Short mmCIF file of C-alpha atoms in Angstrom, two decimals:
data_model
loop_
_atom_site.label_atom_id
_atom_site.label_comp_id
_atom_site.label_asym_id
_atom_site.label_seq_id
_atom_site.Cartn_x
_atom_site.Cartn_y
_atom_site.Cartn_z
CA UNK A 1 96.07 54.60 -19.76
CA UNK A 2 98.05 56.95 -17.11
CA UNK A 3 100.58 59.05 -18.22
CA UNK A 4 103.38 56.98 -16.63
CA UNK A 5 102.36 54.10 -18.19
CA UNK A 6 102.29 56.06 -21.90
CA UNK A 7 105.83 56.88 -21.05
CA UNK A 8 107.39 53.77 -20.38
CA UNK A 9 105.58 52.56 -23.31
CA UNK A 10 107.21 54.85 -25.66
CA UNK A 11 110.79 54.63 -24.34
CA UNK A 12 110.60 51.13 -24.91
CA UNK A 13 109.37 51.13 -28.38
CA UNK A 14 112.48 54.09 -28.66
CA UNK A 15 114.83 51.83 -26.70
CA UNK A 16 113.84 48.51 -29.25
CA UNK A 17 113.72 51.11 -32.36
CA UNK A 18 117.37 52.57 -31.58
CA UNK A 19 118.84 48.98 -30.67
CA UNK A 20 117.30 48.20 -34.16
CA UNK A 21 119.54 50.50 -35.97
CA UNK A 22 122.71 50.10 -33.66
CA UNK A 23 122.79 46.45 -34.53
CA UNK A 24 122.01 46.71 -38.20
CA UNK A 25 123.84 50.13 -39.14
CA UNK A 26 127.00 49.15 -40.85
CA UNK A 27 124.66 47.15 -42.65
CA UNK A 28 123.28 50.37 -43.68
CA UNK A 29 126.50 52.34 -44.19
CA UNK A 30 128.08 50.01 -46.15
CA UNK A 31 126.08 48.26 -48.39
CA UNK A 32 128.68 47.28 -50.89
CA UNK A 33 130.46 44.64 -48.54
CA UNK A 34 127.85 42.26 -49.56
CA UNK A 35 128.82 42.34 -53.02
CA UNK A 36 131.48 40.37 -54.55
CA UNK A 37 133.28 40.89 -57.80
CA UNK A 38 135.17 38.77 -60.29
CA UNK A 39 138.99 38.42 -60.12
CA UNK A 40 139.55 41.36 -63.05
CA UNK A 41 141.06 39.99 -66.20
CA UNK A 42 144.43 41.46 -66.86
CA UNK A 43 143.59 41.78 -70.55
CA UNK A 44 141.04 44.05 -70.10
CA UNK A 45 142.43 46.46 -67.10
CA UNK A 46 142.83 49.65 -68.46
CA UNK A 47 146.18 50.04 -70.50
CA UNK A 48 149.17 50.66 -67.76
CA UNK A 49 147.05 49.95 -64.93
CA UNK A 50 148.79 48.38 -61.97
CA UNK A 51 146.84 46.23 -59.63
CA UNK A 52 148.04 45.66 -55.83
CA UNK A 53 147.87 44.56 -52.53
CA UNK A 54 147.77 46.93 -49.66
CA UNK A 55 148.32 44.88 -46.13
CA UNK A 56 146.20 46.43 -43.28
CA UNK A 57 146.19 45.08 -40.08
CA UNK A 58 142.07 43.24 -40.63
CA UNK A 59 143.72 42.17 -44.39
CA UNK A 60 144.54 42.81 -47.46
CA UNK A 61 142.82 44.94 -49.56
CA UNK A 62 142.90 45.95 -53.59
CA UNK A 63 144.22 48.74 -54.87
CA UNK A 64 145.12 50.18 -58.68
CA UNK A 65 147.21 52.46 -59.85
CA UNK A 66 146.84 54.21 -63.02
CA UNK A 67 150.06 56.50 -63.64
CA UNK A 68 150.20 59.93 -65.08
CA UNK A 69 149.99 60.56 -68.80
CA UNK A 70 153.23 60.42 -70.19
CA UNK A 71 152.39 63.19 -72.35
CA UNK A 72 150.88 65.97 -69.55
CA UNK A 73 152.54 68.95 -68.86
CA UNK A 74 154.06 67.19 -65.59
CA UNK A 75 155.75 64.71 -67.49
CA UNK A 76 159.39 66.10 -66.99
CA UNK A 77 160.97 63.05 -65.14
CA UNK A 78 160.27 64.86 -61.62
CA UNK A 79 158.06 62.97 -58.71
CA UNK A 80 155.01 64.37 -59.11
CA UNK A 81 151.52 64.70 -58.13
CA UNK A 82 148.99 61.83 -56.85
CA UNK A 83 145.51 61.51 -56.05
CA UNK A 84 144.07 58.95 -53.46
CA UNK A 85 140.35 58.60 -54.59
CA UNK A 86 137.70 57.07 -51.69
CA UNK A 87 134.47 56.21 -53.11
CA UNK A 88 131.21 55.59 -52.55
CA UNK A 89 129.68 53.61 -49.76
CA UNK A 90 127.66 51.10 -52.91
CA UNK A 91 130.89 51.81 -55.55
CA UNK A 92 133.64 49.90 -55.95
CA UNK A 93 137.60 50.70 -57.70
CA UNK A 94 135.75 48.99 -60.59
CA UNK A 95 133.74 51.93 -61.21
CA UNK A 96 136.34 54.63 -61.44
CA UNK A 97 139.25 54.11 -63.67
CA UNK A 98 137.46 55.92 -66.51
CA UNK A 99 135.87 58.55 -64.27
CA UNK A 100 139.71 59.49 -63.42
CA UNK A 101 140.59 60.05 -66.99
CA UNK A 102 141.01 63.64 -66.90
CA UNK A 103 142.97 63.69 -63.73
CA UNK A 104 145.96 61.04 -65.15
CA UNK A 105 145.96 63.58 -68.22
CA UNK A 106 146.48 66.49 -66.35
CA UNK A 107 149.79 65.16 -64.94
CA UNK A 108 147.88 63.21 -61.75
CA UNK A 109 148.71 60.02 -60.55
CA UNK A 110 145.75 57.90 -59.03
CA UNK A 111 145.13 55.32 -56.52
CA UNK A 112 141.95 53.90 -56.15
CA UNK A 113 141.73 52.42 -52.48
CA UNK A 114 139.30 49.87 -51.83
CA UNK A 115 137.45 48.96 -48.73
CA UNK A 116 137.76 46.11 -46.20
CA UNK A 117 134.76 43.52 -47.15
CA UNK A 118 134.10 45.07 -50.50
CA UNK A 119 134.72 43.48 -53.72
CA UNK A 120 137.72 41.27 -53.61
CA UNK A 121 138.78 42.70 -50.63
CA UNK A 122 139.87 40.79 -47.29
CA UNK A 123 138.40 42.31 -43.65
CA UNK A 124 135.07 44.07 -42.83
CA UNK A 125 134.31 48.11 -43.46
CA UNK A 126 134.05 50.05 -40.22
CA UNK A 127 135.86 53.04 -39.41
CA UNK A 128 138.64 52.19 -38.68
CA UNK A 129 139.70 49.56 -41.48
CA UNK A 130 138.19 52.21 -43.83
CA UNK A 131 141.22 54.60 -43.04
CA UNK A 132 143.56 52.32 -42.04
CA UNK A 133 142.96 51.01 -45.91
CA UNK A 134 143.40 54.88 -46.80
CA UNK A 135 146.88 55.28 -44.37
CA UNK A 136 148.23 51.67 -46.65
CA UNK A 137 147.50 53.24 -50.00
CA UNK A 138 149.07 57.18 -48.89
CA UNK A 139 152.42 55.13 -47.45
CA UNK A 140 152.47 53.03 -51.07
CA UNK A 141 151.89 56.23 -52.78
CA UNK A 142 154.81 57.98 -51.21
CA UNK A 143 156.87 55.49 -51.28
CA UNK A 144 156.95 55.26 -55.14
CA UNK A 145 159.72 57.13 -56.61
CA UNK A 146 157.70 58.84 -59.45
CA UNK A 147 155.59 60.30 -56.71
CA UNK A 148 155.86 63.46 -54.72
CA UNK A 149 155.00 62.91 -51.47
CA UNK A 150 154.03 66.68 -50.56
CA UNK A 151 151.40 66.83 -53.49
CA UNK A 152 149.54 63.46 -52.77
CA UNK A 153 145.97 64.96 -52.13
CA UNK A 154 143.21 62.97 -51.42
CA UNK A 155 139.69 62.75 -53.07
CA UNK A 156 136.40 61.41 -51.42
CA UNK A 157 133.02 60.72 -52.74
CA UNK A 158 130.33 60.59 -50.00
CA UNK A 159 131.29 58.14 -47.46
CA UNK A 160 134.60 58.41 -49.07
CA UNK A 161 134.06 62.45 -48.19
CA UNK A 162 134.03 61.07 -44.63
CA UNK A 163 137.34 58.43 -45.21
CA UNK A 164 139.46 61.41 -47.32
CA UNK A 165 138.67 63.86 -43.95
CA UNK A 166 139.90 61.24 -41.11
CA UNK A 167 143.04 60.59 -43.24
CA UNK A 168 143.86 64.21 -43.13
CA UNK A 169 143.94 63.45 -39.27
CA UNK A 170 147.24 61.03 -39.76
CA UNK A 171 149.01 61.75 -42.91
CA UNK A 172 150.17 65.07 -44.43
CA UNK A 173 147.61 66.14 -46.94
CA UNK A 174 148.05 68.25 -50.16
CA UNK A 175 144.48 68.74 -50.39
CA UNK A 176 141.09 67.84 -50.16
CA UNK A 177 137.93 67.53 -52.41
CA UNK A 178 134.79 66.22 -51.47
CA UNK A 179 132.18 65.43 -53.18
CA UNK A 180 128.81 65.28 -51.59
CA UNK A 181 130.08 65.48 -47.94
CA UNK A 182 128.86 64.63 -44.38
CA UNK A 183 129.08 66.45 -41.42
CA UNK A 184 129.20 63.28 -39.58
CA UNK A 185 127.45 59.76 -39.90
CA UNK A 186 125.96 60.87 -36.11
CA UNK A 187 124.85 63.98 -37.52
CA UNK A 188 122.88 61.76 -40.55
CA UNK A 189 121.69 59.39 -38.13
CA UNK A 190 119.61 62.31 -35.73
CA UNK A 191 118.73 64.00 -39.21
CA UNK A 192 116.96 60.84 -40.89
CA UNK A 193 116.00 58.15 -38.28
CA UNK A 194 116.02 60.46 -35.15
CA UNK A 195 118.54 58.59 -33.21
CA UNK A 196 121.31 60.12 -30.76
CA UNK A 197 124.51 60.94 -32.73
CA UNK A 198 126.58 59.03 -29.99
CA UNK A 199 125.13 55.72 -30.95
CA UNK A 200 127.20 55.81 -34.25
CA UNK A 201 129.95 53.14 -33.84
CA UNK A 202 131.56 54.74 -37.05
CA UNK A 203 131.04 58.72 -36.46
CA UNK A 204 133.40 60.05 -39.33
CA UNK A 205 133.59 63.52 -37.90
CA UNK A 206 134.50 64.85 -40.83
CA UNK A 207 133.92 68.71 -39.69
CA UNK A 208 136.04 67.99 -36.54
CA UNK A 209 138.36 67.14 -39.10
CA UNK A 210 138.20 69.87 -40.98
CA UNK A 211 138.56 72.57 -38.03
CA UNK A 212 141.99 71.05 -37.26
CA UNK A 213 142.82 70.83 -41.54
CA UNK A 214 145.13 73.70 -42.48
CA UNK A 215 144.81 72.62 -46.28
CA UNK A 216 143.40 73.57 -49.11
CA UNK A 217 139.43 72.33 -49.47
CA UNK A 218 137.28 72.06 -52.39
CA UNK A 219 133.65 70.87 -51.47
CA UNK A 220 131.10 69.65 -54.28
CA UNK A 221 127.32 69.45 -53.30
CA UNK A 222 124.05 69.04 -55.23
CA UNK A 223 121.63 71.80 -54.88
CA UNK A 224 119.25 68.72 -54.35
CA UNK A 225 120.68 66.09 -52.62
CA UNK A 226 117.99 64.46 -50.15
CA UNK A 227 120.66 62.07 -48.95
CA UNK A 228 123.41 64.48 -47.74
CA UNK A 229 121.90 68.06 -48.08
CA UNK A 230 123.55 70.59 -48.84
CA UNK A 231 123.77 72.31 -45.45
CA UNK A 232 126.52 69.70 -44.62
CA UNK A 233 128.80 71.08 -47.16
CA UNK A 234 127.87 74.76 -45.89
CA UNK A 235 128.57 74.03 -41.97
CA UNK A 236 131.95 72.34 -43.53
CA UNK A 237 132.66 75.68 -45.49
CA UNK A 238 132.26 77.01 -41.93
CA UNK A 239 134.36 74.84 -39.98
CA UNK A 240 137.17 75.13 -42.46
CA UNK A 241 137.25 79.07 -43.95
CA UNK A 242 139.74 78.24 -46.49
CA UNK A 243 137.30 76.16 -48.22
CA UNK A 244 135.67 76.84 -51.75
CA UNK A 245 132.56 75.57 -52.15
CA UNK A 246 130.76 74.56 -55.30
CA UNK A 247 126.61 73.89 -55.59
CA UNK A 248 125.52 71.66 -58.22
CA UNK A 249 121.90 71.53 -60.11
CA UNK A 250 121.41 67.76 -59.00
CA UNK A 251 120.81 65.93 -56.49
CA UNK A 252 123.34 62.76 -54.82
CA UNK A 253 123.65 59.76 -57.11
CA UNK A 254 123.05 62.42 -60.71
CA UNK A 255 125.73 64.35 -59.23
CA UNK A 256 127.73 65.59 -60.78
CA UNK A 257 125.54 66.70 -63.60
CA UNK A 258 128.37 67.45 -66.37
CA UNK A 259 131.92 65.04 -65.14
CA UNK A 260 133.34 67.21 -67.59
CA UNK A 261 132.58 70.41 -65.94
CA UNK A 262 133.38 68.74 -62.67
CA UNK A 263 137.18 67.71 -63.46
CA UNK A 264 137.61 70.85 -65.25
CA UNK A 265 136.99 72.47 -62.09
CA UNK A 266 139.01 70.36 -59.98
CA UNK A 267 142.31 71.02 -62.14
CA UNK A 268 141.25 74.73 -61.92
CA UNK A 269 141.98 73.84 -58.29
CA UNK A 270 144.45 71.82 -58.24
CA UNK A 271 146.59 74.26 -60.54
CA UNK A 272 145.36 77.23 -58.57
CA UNK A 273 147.20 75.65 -55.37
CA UNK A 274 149.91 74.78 -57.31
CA UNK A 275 149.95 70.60 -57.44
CA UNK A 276 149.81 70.93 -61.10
CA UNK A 277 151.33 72.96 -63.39
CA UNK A 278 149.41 75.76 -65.33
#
């Protein structure tokens, strides 16, 4: 076999191998939109939860609300802080409302955002619906009139990491924490499977975004995360100086090893920057 021949051979099987990927890789990236859940039944919603509808332009898409604790140190009658939490890419809002505990007793209003195609949601996940669904719940949040709109901070978990960064892009940011963050999905894609970083249809630049993000950042890695390494959160503690970064003894779905520990830190943070009170 001449070397020309060996050539055109293996561009081919690249060319077949990358169209592969391009054609299944929101498949990939978002592996909850194949999952549907059951409508929630209002008795059993966490106590003072509020469930809504956020319209986007691909559909509407679930939301809840849980409100601060009337009894946390914020609790004064004043608008005050919120949280917009982007999860996982297999999660759902389901998952969360007891994770976020700590932050509605430490004065913090949440909204858990979900995504286009996930759940009960209407629309499909790319990009682009991800943060538009992000841009619906930061307008509903500062629209409320318990809510300060300069401390609504926003909180992403992995491909939420990705979401929480792009939003900074359009809407006026408190802060950000992300937990077990990307570089970028083209960044992922050279790193594991070897193809070009321009053949991501849904890049989520998040250290672009971060260079340009004047904000306060709190990144959360595991020491052992095989997923996302931890050298994404360190070229992210690079591209934005102000950023604190915090390495974890696990790896990306154990993570974070102690919740407690985790949300004790992120109030630390939070008060530190002044969102909540000491």
């Amino acid at each position: 076999m001449n070397l020309r021949l060996l050539l055109g051979l293996t561009l081919t099987a690249f060319v077949i191998y990358a169209a592969f990927f391009f054609a299944l890789q929101r498949r990939i990236l978002y592996p909850g939109r194949s999952a549907s859940l059951p409508v929630p039944d209002p008795a059993r919603l966490p106590e003072g939860l509020e469930r809504v509808w956020l319209s986007t332009g691909g559909g509407r898409v679930e939301a809840w609300f849980l409100p601060a604790n009337e009894n946390s140190a914020d609790s004064d009658g004043r608008p005050g802080p919120a949280a917009i939490i982007l999860h996982g890419n297999a999660e759902f809002i389901d998952d969360w409302p007891e994770l976020v505990t700590p932050l509605t007793a430490a004065g913090v209003s949440v909204v858990l955002v979900e995504y286009p195609g996930f759940g009960r949601s209407e629309g499909s996940p790319s990009q682009a619906s991800l943060v538009a669904a992000a841009e619906a719940g930061y307008d509903w949040l500062a629209g409320r009139a318990d809510i300060d709109p300069d401390h609504i901070f926003a909180l992403g978990r992995s491909l939420g990491s990705g979401v929480a960064a792009i939003l900074s892009e359009s809407r006026s940011l408190a802060a950000l924490i992300l937990w077990s963050p990307f570089t970028s999905v083209g960044d992922l894609a050279w790193a594991r499977f070897r193809l070009p970083p321009f053949l991501a249809r849904d890049p989520f630049d998040t250290r672009r975004a971060l260079t340009t993000y004047s904000g306060p950042v709190l990144l959360f890695h595991g020491r052992y995360d095989r997923t996302i390494p931890p050298s994404h959160s360190e070229a992210l503690a690079e591209a934005a100086p102000q950023a604190e970064l915090v390495l974890w003894e696990c790896g990306h779905n154990d993570c974070p090893p102690s919740w407690m520990a985790a949300w004790d830190k992120v109030t630390q943070f939070l008060r530190s920057e002044g969102l909540i009170d000491q």
